Amino acid sequence: MLSHKTKYALKALLFLAKQDEGYIARTSEIAEGANIPKKFLEQILLDLKRGHFVGSKQGKFGGYYLLKSKSTITLADIHRLFDGAIALLPCASLNFYEPCSDCKSESECALRHGLIAIREETLKAMQGITIASLVKK
């Protein structure tokens, strides 16, 4: 399940993606337009900035804008930034792998093989959905 933080990050990115290219949106504008609590949004935007998904401009006419193209930002990217691994267990993860302490043999573990299959299908679906594709719907 997506965390509220991930959901709000996606909503903020969708809001920014719907604006004209080069548009700089104030935090309050994003919060109102995407129906996100402003204080929570401020932290999310900082995380998106650290992840190089959005940029910011300071000053009276400052705010946030998309740094990456909306056609290259995927659900998988945002999920990993906020919620971590896509896999259901660390032993089935690509980027957050950890061996299970209770497993005798990973190569013979039926659970791990099943969870890797789930991870692959989930990852494929999440990488196929971009912010641009969501805006089109």
mmCIF file of C-alpha atoms in Angstrom:
data_model
loop_
_atom_site.group_PDB
_atom_site.id
_atom_site.type_symbol
_atom_site.label_atom_id
_atom_site.label_comp_id
_atom_site.label_asym_id
_atom_site.label_seq_id
_atom_site.Cartn_x
_atom_site.Cartn_y
_atom_site.Cartn_z
ATOM 1 C CA MET A 1 0.000 0.000 0.000
ATOM 2 C CA LEU A 2 1.210 3.519 -0.768
ATOM 3 C CA SER A 3 1.923 5.782 2.163
ATOM 4 C CA HIS A 4 0.136 9.123 2.423
ATOM 5 C CA LYS A 5 3.463 10.778 1.698
ATOM 6 C CA THR A 6 3.863 8.906 -1.592
ATOM 7 C CA LYS A 7 0.255 9.575 -2.573
ATOM 8 C CA TYR A 8 0.652 13.295 -1.873
ATOM 9 C CA ALA A 9 3.969 13.412 -3.736
ATOM 10 C CA LEU A 10 2.256 11.911 -6.785
ATOM 11 C CA LYS A 11 -0.634 14.386 -6.473
ATOM 12 C CA ALA A 12 1.830 17.297 -6.249
ATOM 13 C CA LEU A 13 3.717 16.050 -9.315
ATOM 14 C CA LEU A 14 0.447 15.669 -11.207
ATOM 15 C CA PHE A 15 -0.493 19.240 -10.294
ATOM 16 C CA LEU A 16 2.863 20.534 -11.556
ATOM 17 C CA ALA A 17 2.676 18.403 -14.701
ATOM 18 C CA LYS A 18 -0.686 19.953 -15.632
ATOM 19 C CA GLN A 19 0.798 23.465 -15.635
ATOM 20 C CA ASP A 20 2.382 25.135 -18.638
ATOM 21 C CA GLU A 21 6.064 24.339 -19.132
ATOM 22 C CA GLY A 22 8.242 26.638 -17.051
ATOM 23 C CA TYR A 23 5.410 27.513 -14.663
ATOM 24 C CA ILE A 24 6.498 28.008 -11.066
ATOM 25 C CA ALA A 25 3.823 27.115 -8.499
ATOM 26 C CA ARG A 26 3.760 28.363 -4.917
ATOM 27 C CA THR A 27 3.443 25.753 -2.178
ATOM 28 C CA SER A 28 0.042 27.121 -1.159
ATOM 29 C CA GLU A 29 -1.168 26.855 -4.761
ATOM 30 C CA ILE A 30 -0.060 23.217 -5.005
ATOM 31 C CA ALA A 31 -1.595 22.422 -1.609
ATOM 32 C CA GLU A 32 -4.938 23.903 -2.594
ATOM 33 C CA GLY A 33 -4.941 22.559 -6.148
ATOM 34 C CA ALA A 34 -3.955 19.020 -5.154
ATOM 35 C CA ASN A 35 -5.836 18.994 -1.831
ATOM 36 C CA ILE A 36 -2.749 18.322 0.292
ATOM 37 C CA PRO A 37 -2.118 19.698 3.803
ATOM 38 C CA LYS A 38 0.370 22.558 3.308
ATOM 39 C CA LYS A 39 2.731 21.672 6.181
ATOM 40 C CA PHE A 40 2.982 18.058 4.989
ATOM 41 C CA LEU A 41 3.456 19.233 1.392
ATOM 42 C CA GLU A 42 6.432 21.404 2.343
ATOM 43 C CA GLN A 43 8.378 18.344 3.543
ATOM 44 C CA ILE A 44 7.317 16.310 0.514
ATOM 45 C CA LEU A 45 8.489 19.025 -1.875
ATOM 46 C CA LEU A 46 11.867 19.144 -0.120
ATOM 47 C CA ASP A 47 12.182 15.359 -0.538
ATOM 48 C CA LEU A 48 11.204 15.631 -4.219
ATOM 49 C CA LYS A 49 13.814 18.373 -4.602
ATOM 50 C CA ARG A 50 16.512 16.214 -2.964
ATOM 51 C CA GLY A 51 15.493 13.429 -5.345
ATOM 52 C CA HIS A 52 15.942 15.821 -8.299
ATOM 53 C CA PHE A 53 12.310 15.550 -9.439
ATOM 54 C CA VAL A 54 11.451 19.191 -8.789
ATOM 55 C CA GLY A 55 13.410 22.393 -8.613
ATOM 56 C CA SER A 56 12.649 25.548 -6.664
ATOM 57 C CA LYS A 57 13.070 29.244 -7.042
ATOM 58 C CA GLN A 58 13.298 31.578 -4.048
ATOM 59 C CA GLY A 59 11.750 34.996 -3.700
ATOM 60 C CA LYS A 60 8.478 36.796 -4.228
ATOM 61 C CA PHE A 61 7.721 34.935 -7.449
ATOM 62 C CA GLY A 62 9.306 31.707 -6.255
ATOM 63 C CA GLY A 63 7.922 28.238 -5.946
ATOM 64 C CA TYR A 64 8.345 24.760 -7.395
ATOM 65 C CA TYR A 65 8.541 23.376 -10.913
ATOM 66 C CA LEU A 66 9.233 20.026 -12.534
ATOM 67 C CA LEU A 67 12.938 19.427 -12.962
ATOM 68 C CA LYS A 68 12.552 16.131 -14.808
ATOM 69 C CA SER A 69 10.256 15.587 -17.739
ATOM 70 C CA LYS A 70 6.809 14.333 -16.734
ATOM 71 C CA SER A 71 7.258 11.555 -19.286
ATOM 72 C CA THR A 72 10.298 10.170 -17.437
ATOM 73 C CA ILE A 73 9.017 10.226 -13.841
ATOM 74 C CA THR A 74 7.471 6.836 -13.040
ATOM 75 C CA LEU A 75 5.408 5.529 -10.170
ATOM 76 C CA ALA A 76 8.343 3.243 -9.351
ATOM 77 C CA ASP A 77 10.667 6.259 -8.962
ATOM 78 C CA ILE A 78 8.373 7.995 -6.493
ATOM 79 C CA HIS A 79 7.503 4.817 -4.588
ATOM 80 C CA ARG A 80 11.185 4.052 -4.059
ATOM 81 C CA LEU A 81 11.947 7.613 -2.965
ATOM 82 C CA PHE A 82 9.259 7.674 -0.263
ATOM 83 C CA ASP A 83 8.367 4.066 0.556
ATOM 84 C CA GLY A 84 11.552 2.192 -0.331
ATOM 85 C CA ALA A 85 11.526 -1.295 -1.784
ATOM 86 C CA ILE A 86 8.861 -2.466 -4.176
ATOM 87 C CA ALA A 87 9.451 -6.075 -3.130
ATOM 88 C CA LEU A 88 7.366 -7.486 -0.292
ATOM 89 C CA LEU A 89 10.402 -8.940 1.526
ATOM 90 C CA PRO A 90 14.019 -7.736 1.597
ATOM 91 C CA CYS A 91 15.303 -11.046 0.164
ATOM 92 C CA ALA A 92 13.264 -10.402 -3.020
ATOM 93 C CA SER A 93 14.355 -6.785 -3.434
ATOM 94 C CA LEU A 94 16.573 -5.418 -6.203
ATOM 95 C CA ASN A 95 17.736 -2.231 -4.490
ATOM 96 C CA PHE A 96 17.156 -3.043 -0.806
ATOM 97 C CA TYR A 97 18.264 -6.684 -0.687
ATOM 98 C CA GLU A 98 18.919 -8.358 2.658
ATOM 99 C CA PRO A 99 19.104 -12.099 3.266
ATOM 100 C CA CYS A 100 16.490 -13.689 5.506
ATOM 101 C CA SER A 101 17.884 -14.910 8.820
ATOM 102 C CA ASP A 102 15.423 -17.814 8.976
ATOM 103 C CA CYS A 103 16.039 -19.151 5.463
ATOM 104 C CA LYS A 104 18.191 -22.263 5.019
ATOM 105 C CA SER A 105 18.754 -21.774 1.287
ATOM 106 C CA GLU A 106 17.629 -18.795 -0.785
ATOM 107 C CA SER A 107 17.992 -20.744 -4.016
ATOM 108 C CA GLU A 108 15.496 -23.346 -2.762
ATOM 109 C CA CYS A 109 13.082 -20.952 -1.027
ATOM 110 C CA ALA A 110 9.710 -21.200 -2.780
ATOM 111 C CA LEU A 111 8.424 -18.096 -0.973
ATOM 112 C CA ARG A 112 11.321 -15.970 -2.230
ATOM 113 C CA HIS A 113 10.843 -17.169 -5.817
ATOM 114 C CA GLY A 114 7.138 -16.335 -5.667
ATOM 115 C CA LEU A 115 7.809 -12.893 -4.224
ATOM 116 C CA ILE A 116 10.416 -12.174 -6.890
ATOM 117 C CA ALA A 117 7.788 -12.962 -9.543
ATOM 118 C CA ILE A 118 5.368 -10.555 -7.841
ATOM 119 C CA ARG A 119 8.091 -7.895 -7.613
ATOM 120 C CA GLU A 120 8.891 -8.242 -11.321
ATOM 121 C CA GLU A 121 5.255 -7.804 -12.397
ATOM 122 C CA THR A 122 4.690 -4.925 -9.978
ATOM 123 C CA LEU A 123 7.898 -3.199 -11.063
ATOM 124 C CA LYS A 124 7.019 -3.627 -14.735
ATOM 125 C CA ALA A 125 3.598 -2.053 -14.169
ATOM 126 C CA MET A 126 4.951 0.795 -12.026
ATOM 127 C CA GLN A 127 7.729 1.613 -14.499
ATOM 128 C CA GLY A 128 5.168 1.724 -17.295
ATOM 129 C CA ILE A 129 3.098 4.426 -15.605
ATOM 130 C CA THR A 130 4.548 7.926 -15.873
ATOM 131 C CA ILE A 131 3.281 11.233 -14.564
ATOM 132 C CA ALA A 132 2.594 12.190 -18.194
ATOM 133 C CA SER A 133 0.480 9.093 -18.758
ATOM 134 C CA LEU A 134 -1.565 9.865 -15.644
ATOM 135 C CA VAL A 135 -2.119 13.470 -16.769
ATOM 136 C CA LYS A 136 -3.484 12.242 -20.110
ATOM 137 C CA LYS A 137 -6.175 10.205 -18.340
#
